[in-house]
Amino acid sequence: MSSLVPRPGILDIAPYVGGDSAIPGLNRVIKLASNESALGASPRAIEAMREHAVSMFRYPDGGCRALRQALGDRFDLDPGRIVCGAGSDELLGLLARAYAGPGDETLYTRHGFLIYPIATRTVGATPVAVAERDLTCDVDALLAAVTPATRIVFLANPNNPTATYLPATEMRRLREGLPETVLLVIDAAYAEYIDAADYDCGFDLVDEYGTVVVTRTFSKIYGLGGARVGWAYCSEAVADVLNRLRMPFNVAAPSQAAATAALGDVEFVAKAQDHNRLWRSWTITELRDLGLCVRDSHCNFVLVQFPAEPGRDAVAADAYLKTRGVIARRVASYGLSDCLRITIGLETEMRTCVGALADFLRTDPAQIAASAR
């Protein structure tokens, strides 16, 4: 038996479990579990990565200068206040390391991204889940939960897995109500999918307050989940701190090239947005017509609630979908045990998924159970 003992609290961390990618016994599956882009990566991004493959023996630009300049040009931001990471997950972890520690607290919404409590516990701080209102962040509840120990508020906007969002006025009210000693981290991973006129990802708040950070990712609309590229827009002071903490070469050169190329392919991004808008609407309508409870979505997935009836619940639906080669995402770990999260995929994938759920709902539960044995 090993005598090594990790730092107190490490073993209290529940490991993050991503969406399944395989079904035993099936060679081909429809994966709708991880909110990946239905159209994949831009051809320009793929070509850029191929071109850089021949120079993989070279270390990458540790400062991601070309990518930060491209981001600055695209979003009219100061490149000096942009920090890149191996996915926005890395940056969220760095922010926790920088601004929280033993005896401190971080706040996040009850159904917020599970990385927030993981990043918090990793640095010995205490994560505090705050109740939501109708599966949406409750600003008043967040402000009421602030204590002298609060150091960070993590907020996904739009939120995964609820697909809800806060309008810009509420985000501003939140920042104005927080103490100046509390950092507001806005995780805008799904910003490219939202069409609401009253939404803003938060760049203006970063410019007005030194205590706001916005994180973004190339894993969603840009289709580069496997390349691991994310970025943060923040004050110069926060950027300096993050650059001191991050590893020297944290974003691979081919990934930097792919992200820069993907950012420039605005036509492909628009195509991906149009596809998501069309099939998100279609999926919501079709599932509601089946009698299922489906919330409006502002992301590239839908949250589907199933009845609390044996053989008709989310567990049974998930199992049935797998028999049809479809992988959805159970979200019981988010406190949503009666729901499945379903990514918007290609047309054929969505038609297969909806058709399978229609068969599930009209088949006798006893017959489904018997066929599963």
Tab-separated table of C-alpha atoms in Angstrom:
chain	number	residue	atom	x	y	z
A	1	MET	CA	0.000	0.000	0.000
A	2	SER	CA	1.305	3.451	-0.947
A	3	SER	CA	2.137	5.823	1.872
A	4	LEU	CA	1.493	8.823	-0.366
A	5	VAL	CA	-1.433	10.929	0.780
A	6	PRO	CA	-2.781	13.764	-1.385
A	7	ARG	CA	-3.484	17.190	0.017
A	8	PRO	CA	-6.669	17.315	2.148
A	9	GLY	CA	-9.760	17.764	0.012
A	10	ILE	CA	-8.365	16.293	-3.201
A	11	LEU	CA	-10.147	12.975	-2.745
A	12	ASP	CA	-13.392	14.865	-2.117
A	13	ILE	CA	-13.358	16.013	-5.749
A	14	ALA	CA	-15.861	14.138	-7.895
A	15	PRO	CA	-14.042	13.367	-11.171
A	16	TYR	CA	-15.591	14.996	-14.216
A	17	VAL	CA	-17.210	12.404	-16.464
A	18	GLY	CA	-17.720	13.459	-20.067
A	19	GLY	CA	-20.365	12.191	-22.449
A	20	ASP	CA	-20.123	8.635	-23.704
A	21	SER	CA	-18.627	8.156	-27.158
A	22	ALA	CA	-19.225	4.446	-27.723
A	23	ILE	CA	-21.881	1.781	-27.226
A	24	PRO	CA	-20.687	-1.797	-26.623
A	25	GLY	CA	-21.460	-3.995	-29.595
A	26	LEU	CA	-21.991	-1.141	-32.054
A	27	ASN	CA	-19.369	0.052	-34.518
A	28	ARG	CA	-21.246	3.185	-35.542
A	29	VAL	CA	-23.124	5.483	-33.193
A	30	ILE	CA	-24.782	8.877	-33.273
A	31	LYS	CA	-23.090	10.890	-30.568
A	32	LEU	CA	-25.293	13.682	-29.247
A	33	ALA	CA	-23.751	13.824	-25.784
A	34	SER	CA	-20.969	16.415	-25.789
A	35	ASN	CA	-22.323	19.527	-27.521
A	36	GLU	CA	-19.849	19.239	-30.365
A	37	SER	CA	-20.428	21.172	-33.578
A	38	ALA	CA	-22.693	19.298	-35.978
A	39	LEU	CA	-20.702	20.514	-38.984
A	40	GLY	CA	-17.298	19.793	-37.493
A	41	ALA	CA	-14.316	22.057	-38.091
A	42	SER	CA	-13.850	24.563	-40.887
A	43	PRO	CA	-11.947	23.166	-43.891
A	44	ARG	CA	-9.551	26.071	-43.421
A	45	ALA	CA	-8.866	24.969	-39.835
A	46	ILE	CA	-8.257	21.379	-40.944
A	47	GLU	CA	-5.841	22.499	-43.658
A	48	ALA	CA	-4.009	24.816	-41.262
A	49	MET	CA	-3.477	21.974	-38.814
A	50	ARG	CA	-2.179	19.726	-41.587
A	51	GLU	CA	0.262	22.375	-42.749
A	52	HIS	CA	1.632	22.779	-39.238
A	53	ALA	CA	1.948	19.046	-38.638
A	54	VAL	CA	5.324	18.976	-40.398
A	55	SER	CA	6.786	21.375	-37.832
A	56	MET	CA	5.503	19.641	-34.718
A	57	PHE	CA	9.078	19.232	-33.511
A	58	ARG	CA	9.168	22.995	-32.899
A	59	TYR	CA	7.846	24.473	-29.676
A	60	PRO	CA	4.812	26.695	-30.192
A	61	ASP	CA	4.666	30.435	-29.684
A	62	GLY	CA	4.130	30.547	-25.929
A	63	GLY	CA	2.313	33.844	-26.160
A	64	CYS	CA	-0.121	32.786	-28.936
A	65	ARG	CA	0.605	36.171	-30.528
A	66	ALA	CA	-0.965	35.534	-33.947
A	67	LEU	CA	-4.094	34.032	-32.413
A	68	ARG	CA	-4.476	36.823	-29.856
A	69	GLN	CA	-4.056	39.423	-32.600
A	70	ALA	CA	-6.701	37.666	-34.707
A	71	LEU	CA	-9.078	37.578	-31.738
A	72	GLY	CA	-8.434	41.250	-31.055
A	73	ASP	CA	-9.174	42.141	-34.673
A	74	ARG	CA	-12.288	39.959	-34.818
A	75	PHE	CA	-13.884	41.234	-31.599
A	76	ASP	CA	-12.289	44.709	-31.407
A	77	LEU	CA	-10.391	43.872	-28.227
A	78	ASP	CA	-6.915	44.663	-26.918
A	79	PRO	CA	-4.765	41.569	-27.677
A	80	GLY	CA	-2.669	42.398	-24.622
A	81	ARG	CA	-5.671	41.614	-22.432
A	82	ILE	CA	-6.331	38.221	-24.051
A	83	VAL	CA	-4.872	35.041	-22.563
A	84	CYS	CA	-5.101	31.724	-24.406
A	85	GLY	CA	-5.322	28.306	-22.831
A	86	ALA	CA	-5.751	24.614	-23.539
A	87	GLY	CA	-9.517	25.018	-23.640
A	88	SER	CA	-11.372	27.489	-21.442
A	89	ASP	CA	-11.303	24.769	-18.750
A	90	GLU	CA	-7.617	25.494	-18.177
A	91	LEU	CA	-8.308	29.195	-17.768
A	92	LEU	CA	-11.130	28.567	-15.296
A	93	GLY	CA	-8.732	26.444	-13.270
A	94	LEU	CA	-6.051	29.141	-13.390
A	95	LEU	CA	-8.523	31.758	-12.170
A	96	ALA	CA	-9.387	29.559	-9.202
A	97	ARG	CA	-5.691	29.066	-8.453
A	98	ALA	CA	-5.061	32.790	-8.668
A	99	TYR	CA	-7.952	34.161	-6.644
A	100	ALA	CA	-9.211	31.456	-4.265
A	101	GLY	CA	-7.714	29.167	-1.666
A	102	PRO	CA	-8.314	27.478	1.692
A	103	GLY	CA	-10.958	29.317	3.698
A	104	ASP	CA	-12.389	31.018	0.618
A	105	GLU	CA	-15.678	30.367	-1.185
A	106	THR	CA	-16.770	30.474	-4.796
A	107	LEU	CA	-20.371	30.735	-5.964
A	108	TYR	CA	-22.005	29.060	-8.927
A	109	THR	CA	-25.598	28.316	-9.899
A	110	ARG	CA	-27.215	25.037	-8.854
A	111	HIS	CA	-27.183	23.649	-12.381
A	112	GLY	CA	-23.948	25.296	-13.479
A	113	PHE	CA	-20.979	23.678	-15.227
A	114	LEU	CA	-19.373	21.003	-13.038
A	115	ILE	CA	-15.880	22.320	-13.715
A	116	TYR	CA	-16.584	25.232	-11.337
A	117	PRO	CA	-16.766	23.157	-8.131
A	118	ILE	CA	-13.926	20.955	-9.367
A	119	ALA	CA	-11.638	23.947	-9.961
A	120	THR	CA	-12.649	25.363	-6.577
A	121	ARG	CA	-11.939	22.209	-4.587
A	122	THR	CA	-8.641	21.735	-6.404
A	123	VAL	CA	-7.292	24.863	-4.692
A	124	GLY	CA	-8.758	23.999	-1.298
A	125	ALA	CA	-11.632	26.482	-1.454
A	126	THR	CA	-15.318	25.723	-0.883
A	127	PRO	CA	-17.814	25.803	-3.777
A	128	VAL	CA	-21.303	27.040	-2.904
A	129	ALA	CA	-24.196	26.097	-5.204
A	130	VAL	CA	-26.882	28.791	-5.325
A	131	ALA	CA	-30.518	28.030	-6.084
A	132	GLU	CA	-31.870	29.005	-9.492
A	133	ARG	CA	-35.276	30.285	-10.536
A	134	ASP	CA	-36.936	28.262	-13.287
A	135	LEU	CA	-33.553	26.718	-14.232
A	136	THR	CA	-32.118	30.209	-14.729
A	137	CYS	CA	-29.594	32.136	-12.666
A	138	ASP	CA	-31.298	34.130	-9.901
A	139	VAL	CA	-29.269	37.310	-9.454
A	140	ASP	CA	-30.886	38.148	-6.123
A	141	ALA	CA	-30.101	34.675	-4.780
A	142	LEU	CA	-26.472	34.978	-5.903
A	143	LEU	CA	-26.056	38.353	-4.262
A	144	ALA	CA	-27.683	37.083	-1.057
A	145	ALA	CA	-25.226	34.159	-0.979
A	146	VAL	CA	-22.156	36.409	-0.917
A	147	THR	CA	-20.207	36.286	2.352
A	148	PRO	CA	-16.910	37.819	3.460
A	149	ALA	CA	-15.305	34.562	2.279
A	150	THR	CA	-16.598	34.865	-1.310
A	151	ARG	CA	-13.807	35.349	-3.847
A	152	ILE	CA	-15.222	34.282	-7.233
A	153	VAL	CA	-18.629	33.981	-8.876
A	154	PHE	CA	-18.589	31.528	-11.789
A	155	LEU	CA	-21.483	32.021	-14.178
A	156	ALA	CA	-22.062	30.344	-17.545
A	157	ASN	CA	-24.092	32.565	-19.855
A	158	PRO	CA	-25.740	30.874	-21.715
A	159	ASN	CA	-25.700	28.013	-19.246
A	160	ASN	CA	-24.877	24.356	-19.780
A	161	PRO	CA	-26.904	22.132	-19.319
A	162	THR	CA	-30.072	24.221	-18.887
A	163	ALA	CA	-29.611	26.240	-22.131
A	164	THR	CA	-30.957	29.355	-20.362
A	165	TYR	CA	-29.366	32.807	-20.213
A	166	LEU	CA	-29.324	36.122	-18.372
A	167	PRO	CA	-29.912	39.359	-20.306
A	168	ALA	CA	-27.253	42.048	-20.257
A	169	THR	CA	-29.169	44.181	-17.772
A	170	GLU	CA	-29.202	41.362	-15.227
A	171	MET	CA	-25.496	40.672	-15.749
A	172	ARG	CA	-24.768	44.326	-15.079
A	173	ARG	CA	-26.973	44.292	-11.990
A	174	LEU	CA	-25.045	41.283	-10.730
A	175	ARG	CA	-21.664	42.946	-11.174
A	176	GLU	CA	-22.877	46.188	-9.592
A	177	GLY	CA	-24.210	44.291	-6.592
A	178	LEU	CA	-21.045	42.298	-5.930
A	179	PRO	CA	-18.267	43.599	-3.684
A	180	GLU	CA	-15.218	44.888	-5.544
A	181	THR	CA	-13.200	42.115	-3.910
A	182	VAL	CA	-15.202	39.438	-5.769
A	183	LEU	CA	-14.191	38.347	-9.274
A	184	LEU	CA	-17.053	37.693	-11.708
A	185	VAL	CA	-16.120	35.020	-14.251
A	186	ILE	CA	-18.506	34.868	-17.218
A	187	ASP	CA	-18.162	31.595	-19.099
A	188	ALA	CA	-19.508	32.407	-22.576
A	189	ALA	CA	-18.694	29.126	-24.300
A	190	TYR	CA	-22.049	29.109	-26.115
A	191	ALA	CA	-22.212	32.819	-26.986
A	192	GLU	CA	-22.187	32.194	-30.738
A	193	TYR	CA	-25.452	30.235	-30.575
A	194	ILE	CA	-27.694	32.781	-28.887
A	195	ASP	CA	-29.959	35.047	-30.935
A	196	ALA	CA	-31.596	37.040	-28.128
A	197	ALA	CA	-31.319	40.791	-28.692
A	198	ASP	CA	-30.867	41.484	-24.972
A	199	TYR	CA	-27.826	39.207	-24.634
A	200	ASP	CA	-24.233	40.392	-24.338
A	201	CYS	CA	-21.261	38.150	-23.629
A	202	GLY	CA	-19.726	40.667	-21.206
A	203	PHE	CA	-16.802	42.330	-22.980
A	204	ASP	CA	-18.169	45.764	-22.031
A	205	LEU	CA	-18.270	44.761	-18.368
A	206	VAL	CA	-14.620	43.697	-18.581
A	207	ASP	CA	-13.753	47.140	-19.944
A	208	GLU	CA	-15.669	48.891	-17.166
A	209	TYR	CA	-14.619	46.727	-14.231
A	210	GLY	CA	-11.253	45.244	-13.393
A	211	THR	CA	-13.088	42.443	-11.611
A	212	VAL	CA	-14.764	40.737	-14.598
A	213	VAL	CA	-13.310	38.017	-16.824
A	214	VAL	CA	-15.001	36.560	-19.908
A	215	THR	CA	-13.903	33.129	-21.114
A	216	ARG	CA	-14.606	31.811	-24.604
A	217	THR	CA	-13.800	28.588	-26.438
A	218	PHE	CA	-13.074	27.144	-29.878
A	219	SER	CA	-14.631	23.812	-28.860
A	220	LYS	CA	-18.232	24.632	-29.789
A	221	ILE	CA	-19.195	26.681	-32.865
A	222	TYR	CA	-15.662	26.386	-34.292
A	223	GLY	CA	-15.602	22.593	-33.975
A	224	LEU	CA	-12.138	22.343	-32.393
A	225	GLY	CA	-12.941	20.391	-29.228
A	226	GLY	CA	-10.066	18.003	-29.873
A	227	ALA	CA	-7.585	20.830	-30.436
A	228	ARG	CA	-8.141	22.312	-26.946
A	229	VAL	CA	-8.121	26.069	-27.461
A	230	GLY	CA	-9.853	28.615	-25.249
A	231	TRP	CA	-9.272	32.240	-24.351
A	232	ALA	CA	-10.032	34.828	-21.724
A	233	TYR	CA	-10.577	38.578	-22.005
A	234	CYS	CA	-9.707	40.410	-18.810
A	235	SER	CA	-7.942	43.401	-17.302
A	236	GLU	CA	-4.215	43.857	-17.788
A	237	ALA	CA	-3.674	42.959	-14.132
A	238	VAL	CA	-5.591	39.679	-14.390
A	239	ALA	CA	-3.873	38.850	-17.692
A	240	ASP	CA	-0.510	39.322	-16.007
A	241	VAL	CA	-1.517	36.935	-13.222
A	242	LEU	CA	-2.786	34.272	-15.632
A	243	ASN	CA	0.370	34.490	-17.729
A	244	ARG	CA	2.447	33.909	-14.602
A	245	LEU	CA	0.464	30.776	-13.744
A	246	ARG	CA	-0.045	29.090	-17.105
A	247	MET	CA	2.465	26.648	-18.533
A	248	PRO	CA	4.983	28.192	-20.984
A	249	PHE	CA	3.703	26.360	-24.083
A	250	ASN	CA	0.124	25.548	-23.117
A	251	VAL	CA	-1.455	25.716	-26.595
A	252	ALA	CA	0.022	23.483	-29.308
A	253	ALA	CA	1.212	25.159	-32.518
A	254	PRO	CA	-1.169	23.189	-34.797
A	255	SER	CA	-4.035	24.110	-32.481
A	256	GLN	CA	-3.112	27.791	-32.603
A	257	ALA	CA	-3.012	27.653	-36.404
A	258	ALA	CA	-6.333	25.832	-36.621
A	259	ALA	CA	-8.020	28.284	-34.260
A	260	THR	CA	-6.705	31.297	-36.171
A	261	ALA	CA	-7.937	29.835	-39.459
A	262	ALA	CA	-11.324	28.891	-37.977
A	263	LEU	CA	-11.791	32.398	-36.633
A	264	GLY	CA	-11.252	33.806	-40.109
A	265	ASP	CA	-13.758	31.512	-41.800
A	266	VAL	CA	-16.789	33.648	-40.987
A	267	GLU	CA	-18.901	32.024	-43.704
A	268	PHE	CA	-18.434	28.580	-42.171
A	269	VAL	CA	-19.325	29.908	-38.708
A	270	ALA	CA	-22.490	31.493	-40.125
A	271	LYS	CA	-23.366	28.179	-41.802
A	272	ALA	CA	-22.957	26.356	-38.490
A	273	GLN	CA	-25.133	28.936	-36.744
A	274	ASP	CA	-27.857	28.644	-39.384
A	275	HIS	CA	-27.804	24.850	-39.155
A	276	ASN	CA	-28.097	24.934	-35.386
A	277	ARG	CA	-30.894	27.487	-35.462
A	278	LEU	CA	-32.916	25.413	-37.948
A	279	TRP	CA	-32.524	21.991	-36.326
A	280	ARG	CA	-32.747	23.255	-32.781
A	281	SER	CA	-36.155	24.724	-33.574
A	282	TRP	CA	-37.230	21.585	-35.438
A	283	THR	CA	-36.101	19.308	-32.598
A	284	ILE	CA	-37.886	21.339	-29.916
A	285	THR	CA	-41.123	21.347	-31.924
A	286	GLU	CA	-40.986	17.629	-32.691
A	287	LEU	CA	-40.241	16.613	-29.112
A	288	ARG	CA	-42.975	18.849	-27.729
A	289	ASP	CA	-45.386	17.275	-30.210
A	290	LEU	CA	-44.484	13.932	-28.612
A	291	GLY	CA	-45.662	15.326	-25.275
A	292	LEU	CA	-42.213	15.843	-23.807
A	293	CYS	CA	-41.260	18.904	-21.805
A	294	VAL	CA	-38.524	20.750	-23.695
A	295	ARG	CA	-37.263	24.161	-22.655
A	296	ASP	CA	-36.412	26.919	-25.093
A	297	SER	CA	-32.728	26.661	-25.899
A	298	HIS	CA	-30.089	29.307	-26.512
A	299	CYS	CA	-27.281	26.813	-27.118
A	300	ASN	CA	-26.505	23.911	-29.469
A	301	PHE	CA	-28.450	21.411	-27.385
A	302	VAL	CA	-31.859	20.913	-25.853
A	303	LEU	CA	-32.776	19.846	-22.328
A	304	VAL	CA	-35.584	17.284	-22.358
A	305	GLN	CA	-37.563	16.407	-19.234
A	306	PHE	CA	-39.122	12.940	-18.937
A	307	PRO	CA	-41.990	11.854	-16.698
A	308	ALA	CA	-41.185	10.309	-13.311
A	309	GLU	CA	-42.734	7.042	-14.382
A	310	PRO	CA	-40.899	3.698	-14.383
A	311	GLY	CA	-40.108	2.714	-17.943
A	312	ARG	CA	-40.768	6.247	-19.165
A	313	ASP	CA	-38.161	8.183	-17.205
A	314	ALA	CA	-34.844	9.622	-18.355
A	315	VAL	CA	-32.908	6.492	-17.405
A	316	ALA	CA	-35.176	4.302	-19.519
A	317	ALA	CA	-35.120	6.768	-22.407
A	318	ASP	CA	-31.339	6.904	-22.359
A	319	ALA	CA	-31.089	3.124	-22.359
A	320	TYR	CA	-33.576	2.841	-25.227
A	321	LEU	CA	-31.742	5.430	-27.316
A	322	LYS	CA	-28.558	3.406	-26.932
A	323	THR	CA	-30.304	0.341	-28.356
A	324	ARG	CA	-30.916	2.494	-31.429
A	325	GLY	CA	-27.313	3.666	-31.589
A	326	VAL	CA	-27.973	7.158	-30.194
A	327	ILE	CA	-25.922	8.564	-27.317
A	328	ALA	CA	-27.555	11.397	-25.366
A	329	ARG	CA	-26.272	12.838	-22.084
A	330	ARG	CA	-27.718	12.046	-18.696
A	331	VAL	CA	-27.445	15.053	-16.405
A	332	ALA	CA	-28.223	13.574	-13.002
A	333	SER	CA	-24.835	14.856	-11.795
A	334	TYR	CA	-26.203	18.361	-12.398
A	335	GLY	CA	-29.247	17.703	-10.226
A	336	LEU	CA	-31.428	17.034	-13.265
A	337	SER	CA	-32.064	13.313	-12.921
A	338	ASP	CA	-35.336	13.530	-14.866
A	339	CYS	CA	-33.688	15.055	-17.939
A	340	LEU	CA	-31.524	14.213	-20.924
A	341	ARG	CA	-29.400	16.735	-22.760
A	342	ILE	CA	-29.383	16.208	-26.518
A	343	THR	CA	-26.883	17.945	-28.792
A	344	ILE	CA	-28.103	19.333	-32.101
A	345	GLY	CA	-26.460	17.165	-34.743
A	346	LEU	CA	-26.890	16.642	-38.468
A	347	GLU	CA	-30.346	16.378	-40.009
A	348	THR	CA	-30.182	12.582	-40.289
A	349	GLU	CA	-28.985	12.304	-36.709
A	350	MET	CA	-31.785	14.464	-35.338
A	351	ARG	CA	-34.438	12.623	-37.327
A	352	THR	CA	-33.089	9.296	-36.047
A	353	CYS	CA	-33.020	10.540	-32.457
A	354	VAL	CA	-36.532	11.984	-32.527
A	355	GLY	CA	-37.853	8.887	-34.280
A	356	ALA	CA	-36.288	6.665	-31.625
A	357	LEU	CA	-37.874	8.717	-28.837
A	358	ALA	CA	-41.239	8.507	-30.583
A	359	ASP	CA	-40.911	4.708	-30.676
A	360	PHE	CA	-39.843	4.711	-27.025
A	361	LEU	CA	-42.919	6.651	-25.947
A	362	ARG	CA	-45.405	4.499	-27.829
A	363	THR	CA	-43.888	1.135	-26.901
A	364	ASP	CA	-45.106	-0.627	-23.770
A	365	PRO	CA	-42.455	-0.223	-21.021
A	366	ALA	CA	-42.698	-3.914	-20.181
A	367	GLN	CA	-41.869	-4.792	-23.781
A	368	ILE	CA	-38.842	-2.471	-23.713
A	369	ALA	CA	-37.624	-4.031	-20.465
A	370	ALA	CA	-38.067	-7.550	-21.860
A	371	SER	CA	-36.116	-6.753	-25.027
A	372	ALA	CA	-33.274	-5.296	-22.963
A	373	ARG	CA	-32.776	-8.535	-21.034
